């Protein structure tokens, strides 16, 4: 594994060290910890590079309690035969013995008290503050608290995810793409062997046209010369700008060794539109099903 310190290039998105293979070039950053508010250094890092990582947001013992609740919710939803929650489809995989498991769970905090309590952590106010005026945590909006569960094995429906920008999804809600923050909390260690997030630093500064055309959204999974791997440990919290190009690489290991679970905190602004069981499925998810990504 090669660790490289990122230096700001002359132009957004320009690679800084093409000699290092993209799949093995990891991000080195200060050991940031999140307090009552982001420090000027932390805010500048996020604004400059388009992402940041906070170490040890929760201790491992607390993470394990959340994992236990997530696994209980997973078993409950599978037993109930649920395939859609509030109009949003679940992504379901199968284990070797044929048992199903949820690989993309939405509105998770509405099924578990520990997850709901997690979203009340006062430190999220610091993130809402830098997100912008009027931002809130929307447990019952859009997709709510999402948990992605990646595994590389036969039967898995979620082994990797192609290049995309989160802000482009706004178009499917008839809104212009805008800056918003995607907040991820790691339930498992995510070393390079598990694949994990790959980002193109500075690409959050792009305009609408490159956001639409630089890559084929979700279908393009190839490494990029300017990408970096973001490693994290269970209990870490990451933020990336929704306009940045990123993907999830496939693990080089298989089975339990490849398991990687990340929760995404729902930050919302504007009018509150709560989802319910009769909510229609957004066009975005219908297209995903058609394209099979």
Tab-separated table of C-alpha atoms in Angstrom:
chain	number	residue	atom	x	y	z
A	1	UNK	CA	0.000	0.000	0.000
A	2	UNK	CA	1.281	3.464	-0.882
A	3	UNK	CA	0.166	6.483	1.096
A	4	UNK	CA	0.321	9.814	-0.668
A	5	UNK	CA	-0.211	13.316	0.679
A	6	UNK	CA	-2.479	15.322	-1.600
A	7	UNK	CA	-1.306	18.728	-2.697
A	8	UNK	CA	-3.628	21.187	-4.371
A	9	UNK	CA	-3.140	21.031	-8.138
A	10	UNK	CA	-3.119	23.939	-10.567
A	11	UNK	CA	-6.583	22.993	-11.826
A	12	UNK	CA	-9.491	21.111	-10.179
A	13	UNK	CA	-9.407	17.368	-10.645
A	14	UNK	CA	-5.871	17.238	-12.036
A	15	UNK	CA	-3.908	14.184	-10.749
A	16	UNK	CA	-0.876	14.890	-8.591
A	17	UNK	CA	1.073	11.611	-8.746
A	18	UNK	CA	0.350	9.567	-11.838
A	19	UNK	CA	3.318	7.280	-11.099
A	20	UNK	CA	1.426	5.609	-8.241
A	21	UNK	CA	-1.265	3.121	-9.372
A	22	UNK	CA	-4.674	4.693	-8.572
A	23	UNK	CA	-6.017	1.558	-6.858
A	24	UNK	CA	-3.170	1.694	-4.303
A	25	UNK	CA	-2.866	5.416	-3.688
A	26	UNK	CA	-4.342	6.218	-0.273
A	27	UNK	CA	-5.263	9.545	1.232
A	28	UNK	CA	-3.095	10.805	4.071
A	29	UNK	CA	-4.671	13.516	6.174
A	30	UNK	CA	-4.389	14.910	9.709
A	31	UNK	CA	-6.054	12.946	12.512
A	32	UNK	CA	-9.139	15.133	12.674
A	33	UNK	CA	-11.635	14.685	15.525
A	34	UNK	CA	-15.095	16.242	15.531
A	35	UNK	CA	-16.057	18.533	18.399
A	36	UNK	CA	-18.867	21.013	18.943
A	37	UNK	CA	-17.948	22.688	15.651
A	38	UNK	CA	-15.467	22.261	12.846
A	39	UNK	CA	-12.187	24.085	13.340
A	40	UNK	CA	-11.052	26.529	10.635
A	41	UNK	CA	-8.451	23.956	9.531
A	42	UNK	CA	-11.088	21.233	9.204
A	43	UNK	CA	-13.506	23.461	7.295
A	44	UNK	CA	-10.734	24.548	4.934
A	45	UNK	CA	-9.695	20.931	4.304
A	46	UNK	CA	-13.271	19.964	3.397
A	47	UNK	CA	-13.780	23.002	1.173
A	48	UNK	CA	-10.439	22.486	-0.585
A	49	UNK	CA	-10.420	18.743	-1.223
A	50	UNK	CA	-14.139	17.951	-1.116
A	51	UNK	CA	-13.942	15.381	1.705
A	52	UNK	CA	-12.720	14.873	5.271
A	53	UNK	CA	-12.446	12.042	7.837
A	54	UNK	CA	-12.974	12.271	11.599
A	55	UNK	CA	-11.342	9.531	13.646
A	56	UNK	CA	-13.113	7.761	16.532
A	57	UNK	CA	-16.502	9.474	16.341
A	58	UNK	CA	-17.734	6.564	18.476
A	59	UNK	CA	-15.725	3.929	20.403
A	60	UNK	CA	-15.833	0.373	19.103
A	61	UNK	CA	-18.031	-0.829	21.963
A	62	UNK	CA	-20.732	1.649	20.928
A	63	UNK	CA	-20.295	0.722	17.274
A	64	UNK	CA	-20.910	-2.927	18.148
A	65	UNK	CA	-24.244	-2.029	19.776
A	66	UNK	CA	-25.301	-0.305	16.570
A	67	UNK	CA	-24.185	-3.319	14.535
A	68	UNK	CA	-26.314	-5.614	16.689
A	69	UNK	CA	-29.377	-3.455	16.072
A	70	UNK	CA	-28.677	-3.225	12.338
A	71	UNK	CA	-28.432	-7.000	12.093
A	72	UNK	CA	-31.681	-7.412	14.032
A	73	UNK	CA	-33.470	-4.976	11.698
A	74	UNK	CA	-32.022	-6.793	8.702
A	75	UNK	CA	-33.371	-10.129	9.937
A	76	UNK	CA	-36.778	-8.573	10.651
A	77	UNK	CA	-37.142	-7.004	7.200
A	78	UNK	CA	-36.094	-10.224	5.469
A	79	UNK	CA	-38.515	-12.258	7.582
A	80	UNK	CA	-41.331	-9.861	6.717
A	81	UNK	CA	-40.513	-10.113	3.031
A	82	UNK	CA	-40.037	-6.357	2.700
A	83	UNK	CA	-38.681	-5.152	-0.638
A	84	UNK	CA	-39.673	-1.481	-0.476
A	85	UNK	CA	-39.824	1.039	2.380
A	86	UNK	CA	-41.667	4.325	1.902
A	87	UNK	CA	-41.415	4.000	-1.870
A	88	UNK	CA	-37.663	3.309	-1.822
A	89	UNK	CA	-36.571	-0.193	-2.917
A	90	UNK	CA	-34.238	-2.292	-0.802
A	91	UNK	CA	-31.241	-3.996	-2.389
A	92	UNK	CA	-31.250	-7.627	-1.262
A	93	UNK	CA	-28.489	-10.210	-1.598
A	94	UNK	CA	-28.288	-13.909	-0.741
A	95	UNK	CA	-25.817	-15.805	1.400
A	96	UNK	CA	-24.401	-19.215	0.527
A	97	UNK	CA	-27.204	-20.971	2.418
A	98	UNK	CA	-29.852	-19.044	0.468
A	99	UNK	CA	-30.792	-16.640	3.268
A	100	UNK	CA	-31.443	-13.090	2.159
A	101	UNK	CA	-29.799	-10.005	3.658
A	102	UNK	CA	-30.294	-6.304	3.043
A	103	UNK	CA	-27.450	-4.651	1.153
A	104	UNK	CA	-28.991	-1.212	0.909
A	105	UNK	CA	-31.329	-0.421	3.779
A	106	UNK	CA	-33.236	2.869	3.890
A	107	UNK	CA	-35.034	4.678	6.755
A	108	UNK	CA	-33.101	2.412	9.128
A	109	UNK	CA	-33.442	4.700	12.164
A	110	UNK	CA	-37.237	4.383	12.021
A	111	UNK	CA	-36.826	0.683	12.901
A	112	UNK	CA	-34.316	0.958	15.752
A	113	UNK	CA	-34.057	3.115	18.861
A	114	UNK	CA	-30.252	2.994	18.999
A	115	UNK	CA	-29.994	4.239	15.433
A	116	UNK	CA	-32.516	6.981	16.168
A	117	UNK	CA	-30.515	8.030	19.240
A	118	UNK	CA	-27.312	8.025	17.175
A	119	UNK	CA	-28.797	10.723	14.941
A	120	UNK	CA	-29.432	12.918	17.989
A	121	UNK	CA	-25.689	13.192	18.754
A	122	UNK	CA	-25.073	16.910	19.410
A	123	UNK	CA	-21.928	16.851	17.273
A	124	UNK	CA	-24.101	16.606	14.175
A	125	UNK	CA	-25.008	20.235	14.848
A	126	UNK	CA	-21.446	21.115	13.821
A	127	UNK	CA	-22.008	19.435	10.459
A	128	UNK	CA	-25.413	21.044	9.986
A	129	UNK	CA	-23.795	24.389	10.687
A	130	UNK	CA	-21.292	24.069	7.842
A	131	UNK	CA	-23.840	22.443	5.534
A	132	UNK	CA	-25.722	25.730	5.432
A	133	UNK	CA	-28.705	27.637	6.872
A	134	UNK	CA	-31.852	25.586	7.386
A	135	UNK	CA	-30.253	22.136	7.211
A	136	UNK	CA	-31.671	19.355	9.359
A	137	UNK	CA	-31.447	15.583	9.772
A	138	UNK	CA	-34.330	14.101	7.813
A	139	UNK	CA	-35.058	10.656	9.221
A	140	UNK	CA	-38.254	10.336	7.164
A	141	UNK	CA	-37.197	12.329	4.089
A	142	UNK	CA	-35.688	11.165	0.775
A	143	UNK	CA	-34.135	7.797	1.834
A	144	UNK	CA	-33.694	8.497	5.553
A	145	UNK	CA	-30.737	6.826	7.272
A	146	UNK	CA	-29.197	4.551	4.622
A	147	UNK	CA	-26.955	1.567	5.420
A	148	UNK	CA	-24.874	0.134	2.592
A	149	UNK	CA	-23.610	-3.416	3.040
A	150	UNK	CA	-20.911	-4.453	0.567
A	151	UNK	CA	-19.706	-8.047	0.252
A	152	UNK	CA	-17.779	-9.827	-2.466
A	153	UNK	CA	-19.231	-13.320	-2.805
A	154	UNK	CA	-21.655	-15.299	-4.896
A	155	UNK	CA	-25.187	-14.048	-4.318
A	156	UNK	CA	-24.145	-10.534	-3.362
A	157	UNK	CA	-26.007	-7.762	-5.181
A	158	UNK	CA	-23.746	-4.996	-3.915
A	159	UNK	CA	-20.048	-5.634	-4.541
A	160	UNK	CA	-19.077	-2.235	-5.941
A	161	UNK	CA	-20.605	1.004	-7.194
A	162	UNK	CA	-19.617	2.902	-10.331
A	163	UNK	CA	-18.543	6.505	-10.636
A	164	UNK	CA	-21.190	9.078	-9.748
A	165	UNK	CA	-21.925	12.394	-8.077
A	166	UNK	CA	-24.623	12.512	-5.413
A	167	UNK	CA	-25.803	15.965	-6.437
A	168	UNK	CA	-26.935	14.736	-9.853
A	169	UNK	CA	-29.796	12.924	-8.111
A	170	UNK	CA	-31.380	16.325	-7.524
A	171	UNK	CA	-32.376	16.369	-11.198
A	172	UNK	CA	-34.663	13.385	-10.619
A	173	UNK	CA	-36.406	15.363	-7.887
A	174	UNK	CA	-36.808	18.238	-10.399
A	175	UNK	CA	-34.195	20.349	-8.614
A	176	UNK	CA	-30.891	21.820	-9.798
A	177	UNK	CA	-27.765	19.983	-8.548
A	178	UNK	CA	-26.399	21.768	-5.509
A	179	UNK	CA	-23.796	21.456	-2.802
A	180	UNK	CA	-24.729	19.221	0.063
A	181	UNK	CA	-22.734	17.023	2.391
A	182	UNK	CA	-22.804	13.224	2.412
A	183	UNK	CA	-22.008	12.023	5.948
A	184	UNK	CA	-20.865	8.408	6.348
A	185	UNK	CA	-20.334	6.466	9.577
A	186	UNK	CA	-18.325	3.233	9.415
A	187	UNK	CA	-19.635	0.100	11.121
A	188	UNK	CA	-16.684	-2.001	9.926
A	189	UNK	CA	-13.005	-1.401	9.308
A	190	UNK	CA	-12.436	-0.448	5.680
A	191	UNK	CA	-8.822	-1.167	4.658
A	192	UNK	CA	-7.703	-1.144	1.050
A	193	UNK	CA	-8.365	-4.884	0.715
A	194	UNK	CA	-12.101	-4.242	1.143
A	195	UNK	CA	-12.180	-1.890	-1.820
A	196	UNK	CA	-14.062	1.092	-0.463
A	197	UNK	CA	-14.494	4.689	-1.515
A	198	UNK	CA	-12.386	6.178	-4.289
A	199	UNK	CA	-12.557	9.947	-4.780
A	200	UNK	CA	-11.244	12.450	-7.296
A	201	UNK	CA	-10.091	15.396	-5.152
A	202	UNK	CA	-11.161	18.898	-6.211
A	203	UNK	CA	-13.787	17.567	-8.645
A	204	UNK	CA	-16.505	19.122	-6.474
A	205	UNK	CA	-15.502	22.445	-8.042
A	206	UNK	CA	-16.722	21.343	-11.475
A	207	UNK	CA	-19.614	22.915	-13.336
A	208	UNK	CA	-22.838	21.235	-14.383
A	209	UNK	CA	-21.556	19.999	-17.766
A	210	UNK	CA	-18.593	17.959	-16.423
A	211	UNK	CA	-20.877	16.724	-13.635
A	212	UNK	CA	-23.108	15.305	-16.355
A	213	UNK	CA	-20.526	14.092	-18.861
A	214	UNK	CA	-17.117	13.398	-17.268
A	215	UNK	CA	-18.094	9.756	-16.715
A	216	UNK	CA	-21.071	7.508	-17.395
A	217	UNK	CA	-22.842	7.574	-14.054
A	218	UNK	CA	-22.772	4.230	-12.222
A	219	UNK	CA	-21.890	2.270	-15.367
A	220	UNK	CA	-18.214	3.330	-15.411
A	221	UNK	CA	-16.267	1.381	-12.761
A	222	UNK	CA	-12.713	1.720	-14.080
A	223	UNK	CA	-9.972	3.318	-11.933
A	224	UNK	CA	-9.202	6.953	-12.697
A	225	UNK	CA	-5.632	8.348	-12.852
A	226	UNK	CA	-6.636	11.082	-10.419
A	227	UNK	CA	-8.442	8.976	-7.822
A	228	UNK	CA	-7.466	8.301	-4.218
A	229	UNK	CA	-8.622	5.570	-1.830
A	230	UNK	CA	-10.167	6.649	1.467
A	231	UNK	CA	-9.475	4.159	4.266
A	232	UNK	CA	-11.378	4.223	7.563
A	233	UNK	CA	-11.918	2.199	10.729
A	234	UNK	CA	-15.107	1.214	12.551
A	235	UNK	CA	-16.294	4.288	14.443
A	236	UNK	CA	-14.853	6.809	11.988
A	237	UNK	CA	-17.042	9.420	10.333
A	238	UNK	CA	-16.452	10.856	6.872
A	239	UNK	CA	-17.948	13.729	4.907
A	240	UNK	CA	-17.777	14.312	1.186
A	241	UNK	CA	-19.249	17.047	-0.952
A	242	UNK	CA	-22.164	15.713	-3.003
A	243	UNK	CA	-20.697	17.195	-6.178
A	244	UNK	CA	-17.441	15.212	-6.020
A	245	UNK	CA	-16.836	12.262	-8.348
A	246	UNK	CA	-16.525	9.030	-6.382
A	247	UNK	CA	-17.067	5.289	-6.646
A	248	UNK	CA	-16.898	2.188	-4.447
A	249	UNK	CA	-14.225	-0.291	-5.520
A	250	UNK	CA	-14.700	-4.052	-5.241
A	251	UNK	CA	-12.829	-5.853	-2.484
A	252	UNK	CA	-9.811	-7.993	-3.335
A	253	UNK	CA	-10.829	-10.459	-0.589
A	254	UNK	CA	-14.058	-12.463	-0.362
A	255	UNK	CA	-16.722	-13.530	2.152
A	256	UNK	CA	-16.688	-12.165	5.680
A	257	UNK	CA	-13.276	-10.589	5.084
A	258	UNK	CA	-14.849	-8.335	2.427
A	259	UNK	CA	-17.764	-7.119	4.571
A	260	UNK	CA	-18.010	-3.340	4.649
A	261	UNK	CA	-21.001	-1.504	6.172
A	262	UNK	CA	-21.435	2.258	6.185
A	263	UNK	CA	-24.361	4.345	7.439
A	264	UNK	CA	-25.222	7.603	5.673
A	265	UNK	CA	-26.800	10.399	7.695
A	266	UNK	CA	-29.641	12.186	5.870
A	267	UNK	CA	-29.015	15.956	5.740
A	268	UNK	CA	-31.899	17.922	4.254
A	269	UNK	CA	-32.868	21.517	3.538
A	270	UNK	CA	-35.899	23.273	2.088
A	271	UNK	CA	-39.526	22.210	2.557
A	272	UNK	CA	-40.011	19.124	4.696
A	273	UNK	CA	-41.497	16.310	2.604
A	274	UNK	CA	-42.001	13.261	4.788
A	275	UNK	CA	-42.112	9.813	3.201
A	276	UNK	CA	-44.712	7.179	4.108
A	277	UNK	CA	-45.707	3.693	3.015
A	278	UNK	CA	-47.829	5.062	0.144
A	279	UNK	CA	-45.059	7.279	-1.224
A	280	UNK	CA	-44.359	6.633	-4.924
A	281	UNK	CA	-41.028	5.244	-6.045
A	282	UNK	CA	-38.812	8.071	-7.370
A	283	UNK	CA	-37.880	7.917	-11.064
A	284	UNK	CA	-34.217	7.663	-10.008
A	285	UNK	CA	-34.748	4.196	-8.527
A	286	UNK	CA	-36.796	2.988	-11.474
A	287	UNK	CA	-33.874	3.868	-13.725
A	288	UNK	CA	-31.456	2.098	-11.388
A	289	UNK	CA	-33.517	-1.066	-11.568
A	290	UNK	CA	-33.672	-0.843	-15.360
A	291	UNK	CA	-29.907	-0.293	-15.673
A	292	UNK	CA	-29.161	-2.855	-12.928
A	293	UNK	CA	-26.769	-0.746	-10.865
